[in-house]
Tab-separated table of C-alpha atoms in Angstrom:
chain	number	residue	atom	x	y	z
M	371	MET	CA	36.982	-45.106	59.309
M	372	SER	CA	39.281	-47.666	57.714
M	373	PRO	CA	41.336	-46.747	54.603
M	374	ARG	CA	39.279	-49.260	52.621
M	375	ASN	CA	36.020	-47.543	53.562
M	376	VAL	CA	37.489	-44.111	52.800
M	377	GLU	CA	38.482	-45.295	49.330
M	378	LYS	CA	35.079	-46.906	48.823
M	379	ASP	CA	33.293	-43.683	49.786
M	380	LYS	CA	35.541	-41.700	47.445
M	381	LEU	CA	34.779	-43.989	44.513
M	382	MET	CA	31.055	-43.854	45.263
M	383	ARG	CA	31.157	-40.050	45.370
M	384	GLU	CA	33.016	-39.876	42.049
M	385	LYS	CA	30.516	-42.308	40.505
M	386	ARG	CA	27.544	-40.204	41.639
M	387	MET	CA	29.144	-36.989	40.435
M	388	GLN	CA	29.872	-38.519	37.037
M	389	HIS	CA	26.280	-39.724	36.775
M	390	ILE	CA	25.027	-36.197	37.396
M	391	LEU	CA	27.492	-34.807	34.834
M	392	ASP	CA	26.428	-37.366	32.216
M	393	CYS	CA	22.775	-36.475	32.733
M	394	ALA	CA	23.542	-32.749	32.678
M	395	LEU	CA	25.372	-33.187	29.368
M	396	LYS	CA	22.338	-34.821	27.776
M	397	VAL	CA	19.883	-32.199	29.047
M	398	MET	CA	22.087	-29.201	28.229
M	399	ALA	CA	22.839	-30.494	24.726
M	400	ILE	CA	19.107	-30.634	23.982
M	401	ASN	CA	17.842	-27.560	25.862
M	402	GLY	CA	20.931	-25.371	25.868
M	403	PHE	CA	22.756	-24.110	28.932
M	404	GLN	CA	20.540	-21.100	29.524
M	405	LEU	CA	17.248	-23.017	29.395
M	406	THR	CA	18.464	-25.897	31.571
M	407	SER	CA	17.741	-25.739	35.287
M	408	ILE	CA	19.094	-27.669	38.248
M	409	GLN	CA	15.617	-29.219	38.463
M	410	ASP	CA	15.974	-30.517	34.880
M	411	ILE	CA	19.337	-32.075	35.701
M	412	ALA	CA	18.023	-33.633	38.921
M	413	LYS	CA	15.025	-35.111	37.093
M	414	GLU	CA	17.217	-36.631	34.370
M	415	ALA	CA	19.599	-38.058	36.988
M	416	ASN	CA	16.668	-39.329	39.087
M	417	VAL	CA	17.977	-37.600	42.222
M	418	SER	CA	16.729	-34.751	44.380
M	419	VAL	CA	17.714	-31.124	43.750
M	420	GLY	CA	19.385	-31.147	47.156
M	421	ASN	CA	21.453	-34.144	46.083
M	422	VAL	CA	22.722	-32.221	43.059
M	423	TYR	CA	23.686	-29.279	45.283
M	424	HIS	CA	25.473	-31.719	47.604
M	425	TYR	CA	28.032	-32.283	44.840
M	426	PHE	CA	27.931	-29.024	42.880
M	427	THR	CA	27.426	-25.413	43.946
M	428	SER	CA	25.683	-24.182	40.789
M	429	LYS	CA	24.537	-24.917	37.266
M	430	GLU	CA	27.563	-22.970	36.006
M	431	GLU	CA	29.912	-25.281	37.896
M	432	ILE	CA	28.226	-28.348	36.405
M	433	PHE	CA	28.414	-26.826	32.919
M	434	SER	CA	32.093	-25.989	33.305
M	435	GLU	CA	32.935	-29.429	34.716
M	436	VAL	CA	31.062	-31.290	31.961
M	437	LEU	CA	33.164	-29.510	29.348
M	438	ARG	CA	36.457	-29.739	31.271
M	439	SER	CA	36.018	-33.440	31.984
M	440	GLY	CA	35.064	-34.325	28.419
M	441	GLN	CA	37.877	-32.363	26.781
M	442	THR	CA	40.476	-33.595	29.273
M	443	THR	CA	39.461	-37.218	28.797
M	444	TYR	CA	39.604	-36.826	25.020
M	445	GLY	CA	43.045	-35.175	25.226
M	446	LYS	CA	44.459	-38.062	27.252
M	447	TYR	CA	42.947	-40.553	24.825
M	448	VAL	CA	44.443	-39.050	21.654
M	449	SER	CA	47.801	-38.674	23.419
M	450	GLU	CA	47.755	-42.407	24.170
M	451	ILE	CA	46.909	-43.181	20.542
M	452	ALA	CA	49.724	-40.910	19.320
M	453	ALA	CA	52.190	-42.860	21.493
M	454	MET	CA	51.110	-46.282	20.205
M	455	ASP	CA	53.566	-48.399	18.222
M	456	ILE	CA	51.526	-48.451	15.024
M	457	ASP	CA	51.724	-46.459	11.784
M	458	ALA	CA	50.229	-42.980	11.464
M	459	ILE	CA	47.351	-44.002	9.192
M	460	SER	CA	46.283	-46.680	11.673
M	461	LYS	CA	46.367	-44.117	14.493
M	462	LEU	CA	44.071	-41.792	12.576
M	463	ARG	CA	41.749	-44.692	11.818
M	464	VAL	CA	41.555	-45.645	15.509
M	465	ILE	CA	40.741	-42.071	16.563
M	466	MET	CA	38.055	-41.567	13.936
M	467	SER	CA	36.379	-44.962	14.203
M	468	SER	CA	36.323	-44.963	18.011
M	469	TRP	CA	34.883	-41.436	18.239
M	470	LEU	CA	32.161	-42.104	15.660
M	471	SER	CA	31.266	-45.418	17.294
M	472	ILE	CA	30.187	-43.718	20.539
M	473	ARG	CA	26.616	-42.635	19.858
M	474	THR	CA	26.458	-40.179	22.763
M	475	ASN	CA	29.313	-38.040	21.436
M	476	TRP	CA	26.784	-35.920	19.528
M	477	ALA	CA	25.672	-34.403	22.834
M	478	PHE	CA	29.143	-33.350	23.947
M	479	THR	CA	30.031	-31.963	20.512
M	480	ILE	CA	26.851	-29.884	20.348
M	481	LEU	CA	27.314	-28.593	23.890
M	482	MET	CA	30.944	-27.632	23.304
M	483	HIS	CA	30.270	-25.676	20.132
M	484	THR	CA	27.062	-23.984	21.264
M	485	ALA	CA	28.831	-22.973	24.477
M	486	ARG	CA	31.383	-21.039	22.439
M	487	LEU	CA	28.636	-19.316	20.434
M	488	SER	CA	26.146	-18.514	23.173
M	489	GLU	CA	26.143	-15.078	24.774
M	490	ALA	CA	24.999	-16.774	27.984
M	491	THR	CA	28.304	-18.610	28.370
M	492	PRO	CA	30.726	-16.843	30.726
M	493	PRO	CA	33.835	-15.567	28.859
M	494	ASP	CA	36.218	-17.554	31.085
M	495	ILE	CA	34.450	-20.805	30.128
M	496	LYS	CA	34.576	-19.912	26.427
M	497	LYS	CA	38.285	-19.197	26.727
M	498	ALA	CA	38.954	-22.463	28.564
M	499	ILE	CA	37.020	-24.476	25.951
M	500	THR	CA	39.006	-22.916	23.093
M	501	GLU	CA	42.355	-23.377	24.836
M	502	ARG	CA	41.682	-27.046	25.612
M	503	PHE	CA	40.473	-27.662	22.049
M	504	THR	CA	43.673	-26.114	20.659
M	505	THR	CA	45.883	-28.081	23.073
M	506	ASN	CA	44.144	-31.320	22.106
M	507	LEU	CA	45.135	-30.745	18.472
M	508	ASN	CA	48.806	-31.275	19.332
M	509	PRO	CA	48.774	-35.110	19.652
M	510	VAL	CA	46.870	-35.352	16.352
M	511	ALA	CA	49.366	-32.927	14.746
M	512	ALA	CA	52.185	-35.208	15.961
M	513	ILE	CA	50.512	-38.127	14.158
M	514	MET	CA	50.185	-36.040	11.010
M	515	ARG	CA	53.854	-35.035	11.244
M	516	GLU	CA	54.854	-38.678	11.616
M	517	GLY	CA	52.845	-39.599	8.527
M	518	ILE	CA	54.326	-36.731	6.513
M	519	GLU	CA	57.842	-37.859	7.395
M	520	LYS	CA	56.981	-41.403	6.283
M	521	GLY	CA	55.531	-40.079	3.012
M	522	VAL	CA	52.016	-41.425	3.617
M	523	ILE	CA	50.196	-38.229	4.638
M	524	VAL	CA	49.949	-35.137	2.438
M	525	ASP	CA	52.758	-32.666	3.037
M	526	GLU	CA	50.915	-29.755	4.597
M	527	ASP	CA	51.138	-27.985	7.948
M	528	PRO	CA	50.591	-30.759	10.581
M	529	LEU	CA	48.591	-28.528	12.927
M	530	GLN	CA	46.291	-27.430	10.121
M	531	LEU	CA	45.785	-31.057	9.067
M	532	ALA	CA	44.945	-31.944	12.670
M	533	PHE	CA	42.415	-29.104	12.770
M	534	TYR	CA	40.781	-30.295	9.537
M	535	PHE	CA	40.731	-33.916	10.763
M	536	VAL	CA	39.137	-33.121	14.125
M	537	SER	CA	36.668	-30.683	12.554
M	538	LEU	CA	35.612	-33.364	10.062
M	539	ILE	CA	34.931	-35.838	12.864
M	540	GLN	CA	32.995	-33.333	14.926
M	541	GLY	CA	31.006	-32.148	11.932
M	542	LEU	CA	29.900	-35.712	11.254
M	543	THR	CA	29.065	-36.196	14.927
M	544	LEU	CA	26.659	-33.244	14.774
M	545	GLN	CA	24.664	-35.152	12.154
M	546	ARG	CA	23.855	-37.962	14.596
M	547	PRO	CA	21.278	-36.701	17.109
M	548	PRO	CA	18.883	-39.432	18.312
M	549	ASP	CA	15.923	-40.058	15.977
M	550	TYR	CA	17.149	-37.463	13.466
M	551	GLU	CA	20.404	-38.945	12.226
M	552	VAL	CA	21.255	-38.314	8.579
M	553	PRO	CA	20.801	-41.760	6.937
M	554	VAL	CA	24.178	-41.925	5.205
M	555	ASP	CA	26.831	-44.515	6.054
M	556	MET	CA	30.163	-43.203	7.309
M	557	ASN	CA	33.120	-44.837	5.579
M	558	VAL	CA	36.125	-44.269	7.837
M	559	ASP	CA	38.646	-45.539	5.278
M	560	ALA	CA	37.280	-43.179	2.620
M	561	MET	CA	37.632	-40.230	4.991
M	562	ILE	CA	41.152	-41.212	6.016
M	563	ARG	CA	42.119	-41.245	2.329
M	564	LEU	CA	41.445	-37.502	2.228
M	565	PHE	CA	44.672	-37.092	4.194
M	566	GLU	CA	46.722	-39.812	2.497
M	567	VAL	CA	49.265	-39.337	-0.268
M	568	LYS	CA	47.834	-40.935	-3.382
M	569	GLU	CA	49.517	-44.059	-4.713
M	570	GLY	CA	52.081	-43.201	-7.341
M	571	ARG	CA	52.655	-39.770	-5.846
M	572	ARG	CA	54.488	-40.831	-2.744
M	573	PRO	CA	57.907	-39.207	-2.567
M	574	ILE	CA	60.955	-41.379	-2.867
M	575	ALA	CA	62.940	-41.222	0.342
M	576	LYS	CA	66.179	-39.384	-0.225
M	577	LYS	CA	69.296	-41.258	0.668
M	578	ARG	CA	71.343	-39.365	3.138
M	579	VAL	CA	74.913	-38.672	2.095
M	580	ASP	CA	77.267	-37.892	4.947
M	581	LYS	CA	79.986	-35.453	4.118
M	582	ALA	CA	83.472	-36.625	4.793
């Protein structure tokens, strides 16, 4: 088999696996992990049960991979935003507006949080979810720290601010399930202002005096 065909087959396999994971996310978010079967996932993905087992060994593996993939992708995304050459407030605005603009994020958010609460979730998966969530706070904390140093974000612990910021976004996401969304507009700028230093209260930058 030529290298081109090998690469093509690899991409096709990854595409099919991702399709199954996307469908599993939707079904598990609605039914819960425990009440979701491989048959449910196969039906949603419009493939045979055998096809699902061709790519994954069990429902637990699918569940774990859905969460790992989603959290890893999000972590890379916020790290890229943190490294952008724009001001801290703009970075926060990009993160919040982009997350809230993706309508399917409600499913991942529900699945992630219910997984940590459910007794049916294996302890190792709960631990991995919590560790990835905590790690993903670091790029957001770096943005908060940058804003604090520039005097535009309130001077509090950067990691705590990151935790509040992410929790606010996820809390809003939980209010957006299909057909039952809370009918209240989400004003990103108003929410960002919760973390901004109010005009007139911004500290005056101290001039550094070098000792002779």
